[in-house]
Amino acid sequence: MPAALPITVVGIGADGWAGLAGSAQETVLAADVVIGAPRHLDLLPAVDGQQRHSWPSPLRAGLPALVEELAGRRIVALASGDPLLSGVGSTLIALLGTDHVTVVPAVSSVALARARLGWPAESAAVIRAGDVHAVLRELVPGRRVLVLSADATTPAQLAALLVECGYGPSRMTVLGDLGGEAESRLEFTAETFTGDMPRLNIVALELAGPPGSGRGWVPGLPDQAYDHDGQLTKRDLRASALARLSPAPGQLLWDVGAGAGSVGIEWMRAHPSCRAIAVEVNQTRAQRISDNSRNLGVPALRVVCGAAPQVLAELPAPDAVFVGGGLSRPGVLDACLTRLRPGGRLVAHAVTLETEALLVAAYRAHGGELTRIHVEHAAPLGSFTGWTPGRAVTQWALTT
């Protein structure tokens, strides 16, 4: 593959060839091969002897073979706007490394949208709408969000979702073909949404909903935020576990015996780049985890339906592990400890004497922090109010 390198990725806007800087035009004209989407390739002037290829589909699976096929030639890849803003430039760097990919960016659609709206960069979140449910993580009255649409159907999907969640008054501005001759601007609220949308668009949201309707990013969402069958790490225990798991940008969590998926979901809500894999042997619960993750704004959570420790061998090594179920299965705790990255964190909960004994033994062998947590809630007691205790939970936390 290295013989096919380097590759120069050139960003091109809706204004096409005329919008490229002179040096970028020279780079494209000098290439032996240009790769891009058909709509980008159609923007270029004809060049004698220059080969032009559309991106393979699926992209990631087809790229290595295409790059090898073009070995030894000067290659330019075309991308929309800034190739590193959820673009193909990121994919090529992940495949080939930064030493072999040069990026020549154009003005991104996000920068153009902010300029049209007068929104400072720090005032709005940016979401790529592979699944519009990702906007639900940002669902707070007064929040500004820019959504990079997948296609012309994205605005309608967003409007329907916002109305469903009680955010019908939210203002939507659909900016189409930014920077091009066909640039357009359509404004409405989610509840008054109507009309055909341009295929290339970015949606600006100014969220408006009932006071107090937002859900924060600090661990410990109300238990009623989750659909569950009782297999749920309860609010206070969840907050305690996540405080010790310490979510950090870009890191990966295994949620083993995930139940309703609450720990993995709140790990991912802590930061947009946090990743999580929920491992659950029960198919009904596995589907419930997927539904909960979408409804709480982290649809990218990966759900693996299978039994630990067997399925753990196939997963990428984690930065943190939570064992909320399946602790009594032989080998589960050892497998989690073995795969944990250096500096990783593990938290396990036990509610039975048998699983508590496992955690006591692990504490003696590895150290860490062993805690018993008792939670009581006030509830009616006849004509008075008394404390209703939950089951005591033993928590073992370890940092490697």
GROMACS .gro file of N, CA and C in nm, residues 120-243:
model
  372
  120PRO      N    1  -2.144   3.270   1.706
  120PRO     CA    2  -2.003   3.243   1.742
  120PRO      C    3  -1.978   3.092   1.750
  121ALA      N    4  -1.855   3.052   1.722
  121ALA     CA    5  -1.822   2.909   1.719
  121ALA      C    6  -1.853   2.840   1.851
  122GLU      N    7  -1.829   2.910   1.961
  122GLU     CA    8  -1.846   2.848   2.091
  122GLU      C    9  -1.992   2.842   2.135
  123SER      N   10  -2.083   2.899   2.057
  123SER     CA   11  -2.222   2.909   2.101
  123SER      C   12  -2.310   2.793   2.058
  124ALA      N   13  -2.257   2.699   1.977
  124ALA     CA   14  -2.343   2.593   1.923
  124ALA      C   15  -2.269   2.461   1.916
  125ALA      N   16  -2.342   2.353   1.943
  125ALA     CA   17  -2.290   2.219   1.923
  125ALA      C   18  -2.303   2.180   1.775
  126VAL      N   19  -2.219   2.088   1.730
  126VAL     CA   20  -2.224   2.039   1.592
  126VAL      C   21  -2.245   1.888   1.596
  127ILE      N   22  -2.345   1.841   1.521
  127ILE     CA   23  -2.380   1.699   1.520
  127ILE      C   24  -2.388   1.652   1.376
  128ARG      N   25  -2.335   1.534   1.351
  128ARG     CA   26  -2.353   1.470   1.221
  128ARG      C   27  -2.472   1.375   1.230
  129ALA      N   28  -2.570   1.393   1.144
  129ALA     CA   29  -2.697   1.322   1.158
  129ALA      C   30  -2.697   1.186   1.091
  130GLY      N   31  -2.604   1.097   1.132
  130GLY     CA   32  -2.618   0.959   1.090
  130GLY      C   33  -2.746   0.901   1.147
  131ASP      N   34  -2.779   0.940   1.270
  131ASP     CA   35  -2.905   0.908   1.335
  131ASP      C   36  -2.950   1.035   1.407
  132VAL      N   37  -3.066   1.088   1.369
  132VAL     CA   38  -3.109   1.217   1.425
  132VAL      C   39  -3.128   1.211   1.575
  133HIS      N   40  -3.138   1.092   1.633
  133HIS     CA   41  -3.154   1.082   1.778
  133HIS      C   42  -3.034   1.138   1.853
  134ALA      N   43  -2.920   1.155   1.785
  134ALA     CA   44  -2.803   1.214   1.851
  134ALA      C   45  -2.832   1.355   1.902
  135VAL      N   46  -2.931   1.421   1.843
  135VAL     CA   47  -2.963   1.556   1.889
  135VAL      C   48  -3.024   1.555   2.029
  136LEU      N   49  -3.075   1.441   2.073
  136LEU     CA   50  -3.141   1.436   2.204
  136LEU      C   51  -3.043   1.455   2.319
  137ARG      N   52  -2.915   1.430   2.295
  137ARG     CA   53  -2.815   1.458   2.400
  137ARG      C   54  -2.808   1.608   2.428
  138GLU      N   55  -2.840   1.689   2.328
  138GLU     CA   56  -2.831   1.835   2.340
  138GLU      C   57  -2.963   1.899   2.379
  139LEU      N   58  -3.063   1.820   2.414
  139LEU     CA   59  -3.199   1.870   2.430
  139LEU      C   60  -3.216   1.950   2.559
  140VAL      N   61  -3.185   2.078   2.550
  140VAL     CA   62  -3.200   2.172   2.663
  140VAL      C   63  -3.257   2.302   2.607
  141PRO      N   64  -3.360   2.359   2.669
  141PRO     CA   65  -3.413   2.486   2.620
  141PRO      C   66  -3.305   2.592   2.608
  142GLY      N   67  -3.303   2.661   2.492
  142GLY     CA   68  -3.205   2.766   2.468
  142GLY      C   69  -3.078   2.718   2.400
  143ARG      N   70  -3.060   2.587   2.386
  143ARG     CA   71  -2.939   2.533   2.324
  143ARG      C   72  -2.941   2.555   2.173
  144ARG      N   73  -2.826   2.589   2.116
  144ARG     CA   74  -2.810   2.599   1.970
  144ARG      C   75  -2.736   2.476   1.919
  145VAL      N   76  -2.785   2.420   1.809
  145VAL     CA   77  -2.724   2.300   1.751
  145VAL      C   78  -2.720   2.314   1.600
  146LEU      N   79  -2.607   2.279   1.539
  146LEU     CA   80  -2.595   2.269   1.394
  146LEU      C   81  -2.589   2.120   1.358
  147VAL      N   82  -2.680   2.077   1.272
  147VAL     CA   83  -2.689   1.937   1.235
  147VAL      C   84  -2.646   1.921   1.090
  148LEU      N   85  -2.541   1.842   1.067
  148LEU     CA   86  -2.496   1.811   0.931
  148LEU      C   87  -2.587   1.702   0.876
  149SER      N   88  -2.675   1.739   0.785
  149SER     CA   89  -2.778   1.647   0.737
  149SER      C   90  -2.720   1.535   0.652
  150ALA      N   91  -2.782   1.418   0.660
  150ALA     CA   92  -2.744   1.306   0.575
  150ALA      C   93  -2.797   1.326   0.434
  151ASP      N   94  -2.917   1.382   0.422
  151ASP     CA   95  -2.980   1.405   0.291
  151ASP      C   96  -3.101   1.495   0.309
  152ALA      N   97  -3.184   1.503   0.206
  152ALA     CA   98  -3.298   1.593   0.209
  152ALA      C   99  -3.404   1.554   0.311
  153THR      N  100  -3.400   1.430   0.361
  153THR     CA  101  -3.502   1.385   0.457
  153THR      C  102  -3.468   1.421   0.601
  154THR      N  103  -3.344   1.459   0.628
  154THR     CA  104  -3.303   1.484   0.767
  154THR      C  105  -3.384   1.594   0.835
  155PRO      N  106  -3.410   1.709   0.771
  155PRO     CA  107  -3.488   1.812   0.842
  155PRO      C  108  -3.625   1.763   0.888
  156ALA      N  109  -3.694   1.686   0.804
  156ALA     CA  110  -3.826   1.635   0.843
  156ALA      C  111  -3.814   1.539   0.961
  157GLN      N  112  -3.711   1.455   0.961
  157GLN     CA  113  -3.691   1.363   1.072
  157GLN      C  114  -3.664   1.439   1.202
  158LEU      N  115  -3.583   1.543   1.193
  158LEU     CA  116  -3.554   1.625   1.311
  158LEU      C  117  -3.680   1.691   1.364
  159ALA      N  118  -3.760   1.747   1.273
  159ALA     CA  119  -3.882   1.815   1.315
  159ALA      C  120  -3.976   1.720   1.388
  160ALA      N  121  -3.995   1.601   1.333
  160ALA     CA  122  -4.084   1.503   1.395
  160ALA      C  123  -4.034   1.462   1.533
  161LEU      N  124  -3.902   1.443   1.545
  161LEU     CA  125  -3.844   1.402   1.673
  161LEU      C  126  -3.860   1.512   1.778
  162LEU      N  127  -3.837   1.636   1.739
  162LEU     CA  128  -3.850   1.747   1.833
  162LEU      C  129  -3.994   1.762   1.881
  163VAL      N  130  -4.087   1.749   1.790
  163VAL     CA  131  -4.228   1.758   1.829
  163VAL      C  132  -4.263   1.646   1.927
  164GLU      N  133  -4.216   1.525   1.898
  164GLU     CA  134  -4.242   1.409   1.985
  164GLU      C  135  -4.190   1.432   2.126
  165CYS      N  136  -4.078   1.505   2.137
  165CYS     CA  137  -4.015   1.527   2.268
  165CYS      C  138  -4.063   1.655   2.336
  166GLY      N  139  -4.165   1.720   2.281
  166GLY     CA  140  -4.217   1.842   2.343
  166GLY      C  141  -4.141   1.967   2.305
  167TYR      N  142  -4.058   1.958   2.201
  167TYR     CA  143  -3.978   2.072   2.157
  167TYR      C  144  -4.030   2.127   2.023
  168GLY      N  145  -4.162   2.119   2.002
  168GLY     CA  146  -4.221   2.169   1.878
  168GLY      C  147  -4.196   2.315   1.850
  169PRO      N  148  -4.188   2.404   1.953
  169PRO     CA  149  -4.163   2.547   1.927
  169PRO      C  150  -4.018   2.577   1.883
  170SER      N  151  -3.930   2.478   1.882
  170SER     CA  152  -3.790   2.502   1.844
  170SER      C  153  -3.781   2.561   1.703
  171ARG      N  154  -3.696   2.660   1.690
  171ARG     CA  155  -3.677   2.725   1.560
  171ARG      C  156  -3.579   2.644   1.476
  172MET      N  157  -3.617   2.618   1.350
  172MET     CA  158  -3.533   2.544   1.257
  172MET      C  159  -3.501   2.633   1.138
  173THR      N  160  -3.372   2.641   1.103
  173THR     CA  161  -3.329   2.712   0.982
  173THR      C  162  -3.253   2.612   0.896
  174VAL      N  163  -3.305   2.585   0.777
  174VAL     CA  164  -3.240   2.491   0.685
  174VAL      C  165  -3.162   2.572   0.582
  175LEU      N  166  -3.030   2.555   0.586
  175LEU     CA  167  -2.941   2.626   0.493
  175LEU      C  168  -2.897   2.527   0.386
  176GLY      N  169  -2.937   2.553   0.261
  176GLY     CA  170  -2.907   2.460   0.153
  176GLY      C  171  -2.799   2.510   0.060
  177ASP      N  172  -2.717   2.417   0.010
  177ASP     CA  173  -2.615   2.446  -0.093
  177ASP      C  174  -2.530   2.567  -0.055
  178LEU      N  175  -2.481   2.569   0.067
  178LEU     CA  176  -2.406   2.684   0.117
  178LEU      C  177  -2.285   2.715   0.030
  179GLY      N  178  -2.271   2.840  -0.009
  179GLY     CA  179  -2.158   2.884  -0.089
  179GLY      C  180  -2.178   2.869  -0.238
  180GLY      N  181  -2.287   2.809  -0.280
  180GLY     CA  182  -2.312   2.787  -0.422
  180GLY      C  183  -2.416   2.883  -0.477
  181GLU      N  184  -2.437   2.876  -0.608
  181GLU     CA  185  -2.534   2.964  -0.673
  181GLU      C  186  -2.676   2.935  -0.627
  182ALA      N  187  -2.702   2.809  -0.588
  182ALA     CA  188  -2.838   2.770  -0.548
  182ALA      C  189  -2.860   2.783  -0.397
  183GLU      N  190  -2.772   2.856  -0.328
  183GLU     CA  191  -2.784   2.866  -0.182
  183GLU      C  192  -2.924   2.913  -0.143
  184SER      N  193  -2.979   2.849  -0.037
  184SER     CA  194  -3.115   2.881   0.006
  184SER      C  195  -3.122   2.884   0.158
  185ARG      N  196  -3.230   2.945   0.208
  185ARG     CA  197  -3.252   2.953   0.352
  185ARG      C  198  -3.403   2.941   0.378
  186LEU      N  199  -3.440   2.842   0.457
  186LEU     CA  200  -3.580   2.819   0.492
  186LEU      C  201  -3.593   2.821   0.644
  187GLU      N  202  -3.696   2.890   0.695
  187GLU     CA  203  -3.712   2.903   0.839
  187GLU      C  204  -3.854   2.865   0.881
  188PHE      N  205  -3.864   2.794   0.992
  188PHE     CA  206  -3.992   2.752   1.049
  188PHE      C  207  -3.965   2.697   1.187
  189THR      N  208  -4.070   2.660   1.259
  189THR     CA  209  -4.052   2.585   1.383
  189THR      C  210  -4.071   2.438   1.353
  190ALA      N  211  -4.031   2.354   1.447
  190ALA     CA  212  -4.046   2.210   1.426
  190ALA      C  213  -4.191   2.172   1.404
  191GLU      N  214  -4.282   2.237   1.475
  191GLU     CA  215  -4.424   2.201   1.464
  191GLU      C  216  -4.491   2.258   1.340
  192THR      N  217  -4.428   2.355   1.273
  192THR     CA  218  -4.485   2.410   1.148
  192THR      C  219  -4.405   2.366   1.027
  193PHE      N  220  -4.315   2.271   1.044
  193PHE     CA  221  -4.228   2.226   0.935
  193PHE      C  222  -4.311   2.178   0.816
  194THR      N  223  -4.270   2.220   0.696
  194THR     CA  224  -4.334   2.173   0.574
  194THR      C  225  -4.244   2.203   0.455
  195GLY      N  226  -4.268   2.134   0.345
  195GLY     CA  227  -4.197   2.165   0.221
  195GLY      C  228  -4.085   2.070   0.188
  196ASP      N  229  -4.036   2.081   0.064
  196ASP     CA  230  -3.923   2.001   0.016
  196ASP      C  231  -3.792   2.069   0.053
  197MET      N  232  -3.694   1.988   0.089
  197MET     CA  233  -3.565   2.040   0.133
  197MET      C  234  -3.458   2.011   0.028
  198PRO      N  235  -3.356   2.096   0.019
  198PRO     CA  236  -3.244   2.066  -0.071
  198PRO      C  237  -3.167   1.943  -0.023
  199ARG      N  238  -3.106   1.871  -0.115
  199ARG     CA  239  -3.033   1.749  -0.078
  199ARG      C  240  -2.913   1.782   0.010
  200LEU      N  241  -2.841   1.888  -0.025
  200LEU     CA  242  -2.726   1.930   0.056
  200LEU      C  243  -2.772   2.039   0.151
  201ASN      N  244  -2.775   2.009   0.280
  201ASN     CA  245  -2.824   2.109   0.373
  201ASN      C  246  -2.763   2.090   0.510
  202ILE      N  247  -2.768   2.195   0.587
  202ILE     CA  248  -2.730   2.192   0.728
  202ILE      C  249  -2.843   2.259   0.804
  203VAL      N  250  -2.882   2.200   0.917
  203VAL     CA  251  -2.998   2.249   0.992
  203VAL      C  252  -2.949   2.317   1.119
  204ALA      N  253  -2.992   2.441   1.137
  204ALA     CA  254  -2.962   2.515   1.260
  204ALA      C  255  -3.083   2.510   1.350
  205LEU      N  256  -3.062   2.464   1.473
  205LEU     CA  257  -3.170   2.450   1.570
  205LEU      C  258  -3.149   2.548   1.686
  206GLU      N  259  -3.256   2.615   1.723
  206GLU     CA  260  -3.260   2.693   1.846
  206GLU      C  261  -3.368   2.629   1.930
  207LEU      N  262  -3.327   2.547   2.026
  207LEU     CA  263  -3.418   2.458   2.097
  207LEU      C  264  -3.506   2.533   2.196
  208ALA      N  265  -3.634   2.498   2.192
  208ALA     CA  266  -3.731   2.557   2.283
  208ALA      C  267  -3.823   2.447   2.333
  209GLY      N  268  -3.827   2.429   2.464
  209GLY     CA  269  -3.910   2.325   2.523
  209GLY      C  270  -3.954   2.365   2.661
  210PRO      N  271  -4.028   2.279   2.729
  210PRO     CA  272  -4.077   2.312   2.864
  210PRO      C  273  -3.962   2.339   2.960
  211PRO      N  274  -3.976   2.436   3.049
  211PRO     CA  275  -3.870   2.461   3.149
  211PRO      C  276  -3.840   2.334   3.229
  212GLY      N  277  -3.711   2.310   3.249
  212GLY     CA  278  -3.671   2.193   3.325
  212GLY      C  279  -3.678   2.062   3.249
  213SER      N  280  -3.698   2.070   3.116
  213SER     CA  281  -3.713   1.947   3.038
  213SER      C  282  -3.581   1.889   2.992
  214GLY      N  283  -3.471   1.961   3.011
  214GLY     CA  284  -3.342   1.910   2.967
  214GLY      C  285  -3.286   1.805   3.062
  215ARG      N  286  -3.199   1.720   3.009
  215ARG     CA  287  -3.129   1.620   3.090
  215ARG      C  288  -2.981   1.652   3.088
  216GLY      N  289  -2.922   1.668   3.204
  216GLY     CA  290  -2.781   1.704   3.211
  216GLY      C  291  -2.689   1.590   3.175
  217TRP      N  292  -2.561   1.622   3.168
  217TRP     CA  293  -2.459   1.524   3.131
  217TRP      C  294  -2.389   1.463   3.252
  218VAL      N  295  -2.420   1.513   3.372
  218VAL     CA  296  -2.362   1.455   3.493
  218VAL      C  297  -2.431   1.322   3.521
  219PRO      N  298  -2.356   1.217   3.558
  219PRO     CA  299  -2.417   1.085   3.582
  219PRO      C  300  -2.526   1.089   3.688
  220GLY      N  301  -2.625   1.003   3.669
  220GLY     CA  302  -2.733   0.992   3.765
  220GLY      C  303  -2.866   1.040   3.713
  221LEU      N  304  -2.900   1.005   3.587
  221LEU     CA  305  -3.031   1.040   3.535
  221LEU      C  306  -3.139   0.969   3.617
  222PRO      N  307  -3.259   1.024   3.623
  222PRO     CA  308  -3.367   0.956   3.696
  222PRO      C  309  -3.390   0.816   3.640
  223ASP      N  310  -3.423   0.722   3.727
  223ASP     CA  311  -3.446   0.586   3.682
  223ASP      C  312  -3.557   0.578   3.578
  224GLN      N  313  -3.655   0.668   3.586
  224GLN     CA  314  -3.767   0.664   3.492
  224GLN      C  315  -3.728   0.712   3.352
  225ALA      N  316  -3.604   0.759   3.335
  225ALA     CA  317  -3.557   0.793   3.201
  225ALA      C  318  -3.533   0.668   3.117
  226TYR      N  319  -3.528   0.552   3.183
  226TYR     CA  320  -3.496   0.426   3.116
  226TYR      C  321  -3.617   0.334   3.111
  227ASP      N  322  -3.632   0.265   2.998
  227ASP     CA  323  -3.723   0.152   2.991
  227ASP      C  324  -3.646   0.031   3.045
  228HIS      N  325  -3.702  -0.040   3.142
  228HIS     CA  326  -3.628  -0.152   3.201
  228HIS      C  327  -3.726  -0.252   3.263
  229ASP      N  328  -3.674  -0.371   3.293
  229ASP     CA  329  -3.755  -0.476   3.356
  229ASP      C  330  -3.711  -0.501   3.500
  230GLY      N  331  -3.648  -0.401   3.559
  230GLY     CA  332  -3.595  -0.415   3.694
  230GLY      C  333  -3.445  -0.434   3.696
  231GLN      N  334  -3.388  -0.479   3.582
  231GLN     CA  335  -3.243  -0.495   3.573
  231GLN      C  336  -3.182  -0.362   3.533
  232LEU      N  337  -3.170  -0.276   3.631
  232LEU     CA  338  -3.120  -0.140   3.609
  232LEU      C  339  -3.031  -0.101   3.725
  233THR      N  340  -2.912  -0.049   3.695
  233THR     CA  341  -2.828   0.009   3.799
  233THR      C  342  -2.892   0.140   3.841
  234LYS      N  343  -2.942   0.143   3.965
  234LYS     CA  344  -3.023   0.257   4.010
  234LYS      C  345  -2.941   0.385   4.018
  235ARG      N  346  -3.013   0.495   4.019
  235ARG     CA  347  -2.956   0.628   4.004
  235ARG      C  348  -2.835   0.655   4.093
  236ASP      N  349  -2.849   0.638   4.224
  236ASP     CA  350  -2.740   0.672   4.316
  236ASP      C  351  -2.620   0.581   4.297
  237LEU      N  352  -2.646   0.453   4.272
  237LEU     CA  353  -2.537   0.358   4.250
  237LEU      C  354  -2.469   0.385   4.116
  238ARG      N  355  -2.548   0.423   4.017
  238ARG     CA  356  -2.493   0.455   3.884
  238ARG      C  357  -2.400   0.575   3.892
  239ALA      N  358  -2.444   0.677   3.966
  239ALA     CA  359  -2.360   0.797   3.981
  239ALA      C  360  -2.229   0.763   4.051
  240SER      N  361  -2.236   0.677   4.152
  240SER     CA  362  -2.116   0.636   4.223
  240SER      C  363  -2.021   0.558   4.133
  241ALA      N  364  -2.078   0.467   4.055
  241ALA     CA  365  -1.994   0.387   3.965
  241ALA      C  366  -1.927   0.473   3.860
  242LEU      N  367  -2.002   0.564   3.800
  242LEU     CA  368  -1.945   0.647   3.693
  242LEU      C  369  -1.843   0.746   3.746
  243ALA      N  370  -1.858   0.789   3.871
  243ALA     CA  371  -1.757   0.877   3.930
  243ALA      C  372  -1.622   0.807   3.936
   0.00000   0.00000   0.00000
